[in-house]
């Protein structure tokens, strides 16, 4: 048993001296939106480089000196594939490399349209969408305006829960010559109660045409 333990220790020291010894064995899973971050900790025997092997990730810093180091891995793009996806970060020192896998979740919600445009008369809008977020965890954020609102909402700013179809949105007649617009956003909350947008749509209304 003592010989076995000694062999393990020698292996770790060898990695630290002549390569890369990973302290972080598994990185945090990233949410499906951009600008999500996780950290990787490792020991390097000398100067090192780090590189993400897919364009939806970036690493900072990309180089450093030997010893204990921490790099930050950030998602640069939202995952719109509707599938969980994985990529690797490779860390190299003294000609030896170690890889760690980064996973980005597959949470998605997409409106069926890009925007809704109404004339000055106004009217009602339905907003169907597709999602794999379980019921009770998908929210729609919007501003309740005096000309565009969901009838049940009472507060000026709301985040309300729907599934499959946003309730009827009422757009009041526009009695001015100025066009106007507002945005509705589907999203989820992370573990720190931060709202993360998955998709947005604009409601635009034309003004009265001048004679």
Tab-separated table of C-alpha atoms in Angstrom:
chain	number	residue	atom	x	y	z
A	1	UNK	CA	0.000	0.000	0.000
A	2	UNK	CA	2.814	2.436	0.905
A	3	UNK	CA	4.550	1.699	-2.397
A	4	UNK	CA	1.286	2.402	-4.245
A	5	UNK	CA	0.794	5.758	-2.477
A	6	UNK	CA	4.402	6.720	-3.147
A	7	UNK	CA	3.927	5.955	-6.833
A	8	UNK	CA	0.882	8.237	-6.985
A	9	UNK	CA	2.776	11.085	-5.339
A	10	UNK	CA	5.713	10.680	-7.678
A	11	UNK	CA	3.313	10.799	-10.644
A	12	UNK	CA	1.779	14.073	-9.449
A	13	UNK	CA	5.161	15.672	-8.853
A	14	UNK	CA	6.336	14.571	-12.290
A	15	UNK	CA	3.325	16.247	-13.896
A	16	UNK	CA	3.905	19.461	-11.966
A	17	UNK	CA	7.579	19.539	-12.913
A	18	UNK	CA	7.360	18.425	-16.525
A	19	UNK	CA	3.856	19.142	-17.738
A	20	UNK	CA	0.357	19.862	-16.481
A	21	UNK	CA	-1.334	18.524	-13.366
A	22	UNK	CA	-5.087	19.147	-13.352
A	23	UNK	CA	-6.636	20.284	-10.084
A	24	UNK	CA	-10.055	20.849	-11.655
A	25	UNK	CA	-11.160	17.451	-12.904
A	26	UNK	CA	-14.614	18.542	-14.106
A	27	UNK	CA	-15.702	22.074	-15.007
A	28	UNK	CA	-19.110	23.519	-14.175
A	29	UNK	CA	-21.799	22.994	-16.807
A	30	UNK	CA	-22.590	26.247	-18.605
A	31	UNK	CA	-26.092	27.520	-19.237
A	32	UNK	CA	-27.164	27.722	-22.874
A	33	UNK	CA	-26.700	31.493	-23.193
A	34	UNK	CA	-23.603	33.518	-24.016
A	35	UNK	CA	-21.212	34.964	-21.413
A	36	UNK	CA	-21.450	32.041	-18.989
A	37	UNK	CA	-18.201	31.304	-17.158
A	38	UNK	CA	-16.388	28.548	-15.359
A	39	UNK	CA	-12.861	28.271	-13.966
A	40	UNK	CA	-10.180	25.639	-14.406
A	41	UNK	CA	-7.344	25.259	-11.890
A	42	UNK	CA	-4.084	23.443	-12.655
A	43	UNK	CA	-0.384	23.255	-11.849
A	44	UNK	CA	2.130	23.679	-14.666
A	45	UNK	CA	5.815	22.783	-14.634
A	46	UNK	CA	6.771	25.806	-16.722
A	47	UNK	CA	5.329	28.213	-19.254
A	48	UNK	CA	1.981	27.053	-20.572
A	49	UNK	CA	-0.661	27.792	-23.191
A	50	UNK	CA	-4.408	27.201	-23.110
A	51	UNK	CA	-6.756	26.991	-26.055
A	52	UNK	CA	-10.462	26.290	-26.580
A	53	UNK	CA	-11.098	23.821	-29.378
A	54	UNK	CA	-14.426	25.286	-30.495
A	55	UNK	CA	-15.474	28.790	-31.496
A	56	UNK	CA	-18.274	29.053	-28.920
A	57	UNK	CA	-15.690	29.162	-26.132
A	58	UNK	CA	-12.838	31.461	-25.221
A	59	UNK	CA	-10.099	31.104	-22.620
A	60	UNK	CA	-8.478	33.840	-20.536
A	61	UNK	CA	-5.578	34.084	-20.023
A	62	UNK	CA	-4.176	31.983	-22.860
A	63	UNK	CA	-0.591	31.865	-21.553
A	64	UNK	CA	1.199	31.954	-18.226
A	65	UNK	CA	4.098	30.783	-16.111
A	66	UNK	CA	4.680	27.656	-14.083
A	67	UNK	CA	3.038	26.963	-10.750
A	68	UNK	CA	-0.610	27.040	-9.741
A	69	UNK	CA	-2.841	28.786	-12.259
A	70	UNK	CA	-6.528	29.537	-12.843
A	71	UNK	CA	-8.036	30.209	-16.244
A	72	UNK	CA	-11.563	31.374	-17.024
A	73	UNK	CA	-13.558	29.691	-19.755
A	74	UNK	CA	-16.424	31.757	-21.215
A	75	UNK	CA	-19.176	30.881	-23.650
A	76	UNK	CA	-19.167	33.371	-26.532
A	77	UNK	CA	-22.350	32.137	-28.208
A	78	UNK	CA	-25.790	30.977	-27.200
A	79	UNK	CA	-26.499	27.308	-27.795
A	80	UNK	CA	-29.211	27.364	-30.463
A	81	UNK	CA	-28.711	23.771	-31.588
A	82	UNK	CA	-31.460	22.434	-29.260
A	83	UNK	CA	-28.895	19.812	-28.208
A	84	UNK	CA	-26.429	19.622	-25.334
A	85	UNK	CA	-22.976	20.306	-26.728
A	86	UNK	CA	-19.408	19.742	-25.589
A	87	UNK	CA	-15.999	21.173	-26.383
A	88	UNK	CA	-12.495	20.762	-25.008
A	89	UNK	CA	-9.958	23.131	-23.548
A	90	UNK	CA	-6.376	21.976	-24.028
A	91	UNK	CA	-3.588	23.107	-21.696
A	92	UNK	CA	0.013	22.486	-22.790
A	93	UNK	CA	3.313	22.834	-20.900
A	94	UNK	CA	6.724	21.397	-21.733
A	95	UNK	CA	5.301	19.538	-24.723
A	96	UNK	CA	2.739	17.716	-22.593
A	97	UNK	CA	-0.985	18.429	-22.781
A	98	UNK	CA	-4.089	17.832	-20.714
A	99	UNK	CA	-7.681	18.359	-21.806
A	100	UNK	CA	-10.798	19.201	-19.878
A	101	UNK	CA	-14.301	18.969	-21.281
A	102	UNK	CA	-16.725	21.899	-21.188
A	103	UNK	CA	-20.455	21.193	-21.427
A	104	UNK	CA	-23.119	23.713	-22.449
A	105	UNK	CA	-26.725	22.935	-21.601
A	106	UNK	CA	-29.503	22.603	-24.173
A	107	UNK	CA	-32.138	24.897	-22.620
A	108	UNK	CA	-33.958	26.651	-25.439
A	109	UNK	CA	-37.059	28.710	-26.134
A	110	UNK	CA	-37.739	30.195	-29.549
A	111	UNK	CA	-40.581	32.391	-30.721
A	112	UNK	CA	-42.183	31.227	-33.955
A	113	UNK	CA	-41.761	34.698	-35.496
A	114	UNK	CA	-39.081	37.381	-35.479
A	115	UNK	CA	-41.435	40.317	-34.972
A	116	UNK	CA	-45.046	41.420	-35.167
A	117	UNK	CA	-45.946	44.588	-37.049
A	118	UNK	CA	-49.375	46.169	-36.666
A	119	UNK	CA	-50.908	49.200	-38.290
A	120	UNK	CA	-52.182	52.168	-36.323
A	121	UNK	CA	-55.525	50.471	-35.640
A	122	UNK	CA	-53.894	47.993	-33.213
A	123	UNK	CA	-55.375	44.601	-32.346
A	124	UNK	CA	-54.496	41.350	-30.557
A	125	UNK	CA	-51.423	39.164	-31.016
A	126	UNK	CA	-50.727	35.513	-30.231
A	127	UNK	CA	-47.084	34.575	-29.614
A	128	UNK	CA	-46.515	30.820	-30.020
A	129	UNK	CA	-43.082	29.433	-29.157
A	130	UNK	CA	-41.224	26.134	-28.820
A	131	UNK	CA	-39.193	25.160	-25.764
A	132	UNK	CA	-37.728	22.251	-23.830
A	133	UNK	CA	-37.769	24.148	-20.520
A	134	UNK	CA	-40.060	22.416	-18.094
A	135	UNK	CA	-43.283	24.085	-17.086
A	136	UNK	CA	-42.813	26.428	-14.171
A	137	UNK	CA	-39.255	27.449	-15.126
A	138	UNK	CA	-39.843	29.431	-18.303
A	139	UNK	CA	-40.754	33.093	-17.975
A	140	UNK	CA	-41.623	35.960	-20.256
A	141	UNK	CA	-40.342	39.389	-19.338
A	142	UNK	CA	-41.882	42.562	-20.738
A	143	UNK	CA	-42.914	46.092	-19.904
A	144	UNK	CA	-46.606	46.704	-19.453
A	145	UNK	CA	-47.264	49.856	-21.435
A	146	UNK	CA	-50.492	51.784	-21.797
A	147	UNK	CA	-50.626	50.782	-25.465
A	148	UNK	CA	-49.305	47.178	-25.372
A	149	UNK	CA	-50.063	44.758	-22.557
A	150	UNK	CA	-51.205	41.317	-21.474
A	151	UNK	CA	-54.609	41.819	-19.925
A	152	UNK	CA	-53.889	39.875	-16.719
A	153	UNK	CA	-50.754	41.864	-15.880
A	154	UNK	CA	-51.038	44.681	-13.381
A	155	UNK	CA	-47.455	45.749	-12.667
A	156	UNK	CA	-45.398	47.964	-14.930
A	157	UNK	CA	-42.674	45.341	-15.272
A	158	UNK	CA	-43.477	41.642	-15.045
A	159	UNK	CA	-41.971	38.224	-15.395
A	160	UNK	CA	-44.751	35.740	-15.860
A	161	UNK	CA	-44.845	32.051	-16.558
A	162	UNK	CA	-46.332	30.562	-19.723
A	163	UNK	CA	-45.973	27.322	-21.634
A	164	UNK	CA	-46.430	26.926	-25.377
A	165	UNK	CA	-48.241	30.167	-26.166
A	166	UNK	CA	-48.135	33.648	-24.697
A	167	UNK	CA	-51.600	34.836	-23.772
A	168	UNK	CA	-53.318	37.386	-25.974
A	169	UNK	CA	-51.437	40.654	-26.163
A	170	UNK	CA	-53.507	43.745	-26.756
A	171	UNK	CA	-52.140	46.608	-28.840
A	172	UNK	CA	-54.181	49.782	-28.537
A	173	UNK	CA	-54.809	52.156	-31.472
A	174	UNK	CA	-51.955	54.538	-32.158
A	175	UNK	CA	-53.379	58.044	-32.389
A	176	UNK	CA	-50.051	59.666	-33.215
A	177	UNK	CA	-47.951	59.775	-36.356
A	178	UNK	CA	-44.969	58.234	-34.552
A	179	UNK	CA	-44.203	54.513	-34.833
A	180	UNK	CA	-43.612	52.683	-31.529
A	181	UNK	CA	-42.215	49.344	-30.374
A	182	UNK	CA	-41.639	47.141	-27.342
A	183	UNK	CA	-39.907	43.835	-26.630
A	184	UNK	CA	-40.976	40.514	-25.099
A	185	UNK	CA	-38.283	38.105	-23.855
A	186	UNK	CA	-38.418	34.392	-22.977
A	187	UNK	CA	-35.890	33.257	-20.381
A	188	UNK	CA	-34.966	31.308	-17.297
A	189	UNK	CA	-33.323	32.101	-13.957
A	190	UNK	CA	-29.937	30.744	-12.963
A	191	UNK	CA	-28.968	29.526	-9.515
A	192	UNK	CA	-28.259	33.107	-8.398
A	193	UNK	CA	-31.700	34.332	-9.547
A	194	UNK	CA	-30.282	36.145	-12.576
A	195	UNK	CA	-32.656	36.256	-15.546
A	196	UNK	CA	-31.127	34.773	-18.711
A	197	UNK	CA	-32.738	35.623	-22.040
A	198	UNK	CA	-33.234	32.727	-24.470
A	199	UNK	CA	-35.121	34.582	-27.196
A	200	UNK	CA	-36.741	37.980	-27.785
A	201	UNK	CA	-39.353	39.361	-30.136
A	202	UNK	CA	-40.386	42.913	-31.008
A	203	UNK	CA	-43.899	44.247	-31.345
A	204	UNK	CA	-43.926	47.258	-33.645
A	205	UNK	CA	-46.828	49.520	-34.461
A	206	UNK	CA	-47.074	52.045	-37.228
A	207	UNK	CA	-48.321	55.594	-36.667
A	208	UNK	CA	-51.249	57.282	-38.329
A	209	UNK	CA	-50.510	58.172	-41.932
A	210	UNK	CA	-50.580	61.870	-42.591
A	211	UNK	CA	-52.982	63.005	-45.321
